[in-house]
Amino acid sequence: RKEVEQDPGPFNVPEGATVAFNCTYSNSASQSFFWYRQDCRKEPKLLMSVYSSGNEDGRFTAQLNRASQYISLLIRDSKLSDSATYLCVVNKYNTNAGKSTFGDGTTLTVKP
Amino acid sequence: DTAVSQTPKYLVTQMGNDKSIKCEQNLGHDTMYWYKQDSKKFLKIMFSYNNKELIINETVPNRFSPKSPDKAHLNLHINSLELGDSAVYFCASSPGQGKFSGANVLTFGAGSRLTVL
């Protein structure tokens, strides 16, 4: 089983749609969680950190359920510019090393 | 002023050659990484250095040798290149190491696309 699993997608949605991505992780000792965004042929960039209480940044809402080892990302009112691959990232810190493990990504295409 | 810069951006070379990729960060971060993204876009950690000390080595062939002369630089040297080494190699840095999310936020360089013929 992969350490971090995401919906494979692709997701093709019209502008204005609401879309949700899910991610599960296998290591219950994981401590910090993130969503990154990667545009085609570009580097990944941090979209948002994910906190147990849930957090929102404009049209983006992230949720973490530690009991179920599940992370989600909700995008409301999708824009064409939201088209990208969304990467779920889980970090575990042990002794002196923190390791961030990336999911395989979910591709979103927003169409006019 | 680029935060994490890596060179070269593109590398095309023959099997069996040796090549290096350089990375520098001006963020004052303590930790630097090399990640490999293959043709299927899977992103995997290869190495991590904290203040010049190797802390993660993820079952990478010993043809790959990272070197960190100081905490702002992390270079990757690859010997005897193979076809399977073709990928995009991303350098990244984070503020440090720790249980709190802020320490682990990664800033990536633009990537070095290696093609082995």
Short mmCIF file of C-alpha atoms in Angstrom, two decimals, chain A residues 4-112:
data_model
loop_
_atom_site.label_atom_id
_atom_site.label_comp_id
_atom_site.label_asym_id
_atom_site.label_seq_id
_atom_site.Cartn_x
_atom_site.Cartn_y
_atom_site.Cartn_z
CA VAL A 4 -0.03 8.54 0.46
CA GLU A 5 -2.92 7.78 -1.89
CA GLN A 6 -4.95 10.24 -3.89
CA ASP A 7 -7.91 10.10 -6.23
CA PRO A 8 -6.20 9.47 -9.57
CA GLY A 9 -8.49 11.75 -11.57
CA PRO A 10 -8.47 13.36 -14.00
CA PHE A 11 -11.19 15.73 -12.94
CA ASN A 12 -12.75 17.74 -15.77
CA VAL A 13 -15.14 20.39 -14.48
CA PRO A 14 -16.82 23.51 -15.87
CA GLU A 15 -15.92 26.95 -14.59
CA GLY A 16 -17.79 27.76 -11.41
CA ALA A 17 -18.04 24.15 -10.29
CA THR A 18 -17.11 22.89 -6.85
CA VAL A 19 -14.64 20.04 -6.82
CA ALA A 20 -13.24 17.96 -3.98
CA PHE A 21 -10.06 15.91 -3.81
CA ASN A 22 -9.37 13.20 -1.28
CA CYS A 23 -6.16 11.79 0.10
CA THR A 24 -5.42 9.03 2.61
CA TYR A 25 -2.16 8.29 4.36
CA SER A 26 -0.98 5.08 5.96
CA ASN A 27 1.37 6.26 8.73
CA SER A 28 -0.64 7.28 11.78
CA ALA A 29 2.46 8.99 13.23
CA SER A 30 2.46 11.59 10.45
CA GLN A 31 2.49 15.08 11.86
CA SER A 32 2.07 17.73 9.20
CA PHE A 33 0.03 17.85 6.05
CA PHE A 34 -0.05 20.00 2.96
CA TRP A 35 -1.55 20.51 -0.45
CA TYR A 36 0.80 21.57 -3.22
CA ARG A 37 -0.07 22.60 -6.74
CA GLN A 38 2.02 21.76 -9.79
CA ASP A 39 1.43 23.37 -13.16
CA CYS A 40 2.54 21.59 -16.33
CA ARG A 41 6.34 21.53 -16.62
CA LYS A 42 6.74 23.65 -13.48
CA GLU A 43 7.83 22.99 -9.93
CA PRO A 44 5.37 22.14 -7.15
CA LYS A 45 4.30 25.11 -5.04
CA LEU A 46 2.65 25.17 -1.65
CA LEU A 47 -1.08 25.75 -1.89
CA MET A 48 -1.88 25.44 1.78
CA SER A 49 -1.02 23.65 4.98
CA VAL A 50 -3.75 21.48 6.48
CA TYR A 51 -4.70 21.72 10.14
CA SER A 52 -6.84 19.48 12.30
CA SER A 53 -9.35 22.28 12.80
CA GLY A 54 -9.71 22.71 9.05
CA ASN A 55 -8.62 25.82 7.28
CA GLU A 56 -9.78 28.02 4.47
CA ASP A 57 -7.98 30.29 2.05
CA GLY A 58 -10.38 32.10 -0.23
CA ARG A 59 -12.06 29.51 -2.45
CA PHE A 60 -9.95 26.67 -1.02
CA THR A 61 -10.82 24.66 2.07
CA ALA A 62 -8.65 21.89 3.50
CA GLN A 63 -9.70 19.35 6.10
CA LEU A 64 -7.77 16.79 8.09
CA ASN A 65 -9.26 13.78 9.85
CA ARG A 66 -6.51 12.15 11.88
CA ALA A 67 -8.73 9.30 13.11
CA SER A 68 -9.49 8.26 9.53
CA GLN A 69 -6.06 9.35 8.22
CA TYR A 70 -7.77 11.38 5.55
CA ILE A 71 -7.14 14.80 4.01
CA SER A 72 -9.36 16.69 1.65
CA LEU A 73 -9.25 19.79 -0.51
CA LEU A 74 -12.36 21.59 -1.67
CA ILE A 75 -12.24 24.17 -4.43
CA ARG A 76 -15.31 26.36 -4.84
CA ASP A 77 -16.20 28.45 -7.88
CA SER A 78 -13.48 26.87 -10.04
CA LYS A 79 -11.49 29.15 -12.34
CA LEU A 80 -9.68 28.25 -15.53
CA SER A 81 -6.47 29.10 -13.71
CA ASP A 82 -7.14 26.33 -11.17
CA SER A 83 -6.23 23.76 -13.84
CA ALA A 84 -3.18 21.97 -12.46
CA THR A 85 -2.10 18.82 -10.64
CA TYR A 86 -2.82 18.87 -6.90
CA LEU A 87 -0.41 16.97 -4.69
CA CYS A 88 -1.21 15.74 -1.22
CA VAL A 89 1.88 15.78 1.03
CA VAL A 90 2.37 14.14 4.39
CA ASN A 91 5.35 14.82 6.63
CA LYS A 92 6.68 12.66 9.43
CA TYR A 93 9.44 13.85 11.72
CA ASN A 94 11.56 11.19 13.40
CA THR A 95 14.71 11.82 15.46
CA ASN A 96 16.45 14.44 13.33
CA ALA A 97 14.84 13.99 9.96
CA GLY A 98 11.52 15.10 8.57
CA LYS A 99 10.41 13.34 5.44
CA SER A 100 7.71 14.68 3.14
CA THR A 101 5.97 12.01 1.08
CA PHE A 102 4.01 13.10 -1.96
CA GLY A 103 0.89 11.50 -3.34
CA ASP A 104 0.82 10.78 -7.05
CA GLY A 105 -1.32 13.83 -7.71
CA THR A 106 -4.80 14.52 -8.99
CA THR A 107 -5.13 16.41 -12.26
CA LEU A 108 -7.81 19.07 -12.53
CA THR A 109 -8.91 20.64 -15.78
CA VAL A 110 -11.39 23.50 -15.57
CA LYS A 111 -13.18 24.17 -18.85
CA PRO A 112 -15.01 27.29 -20.04
#
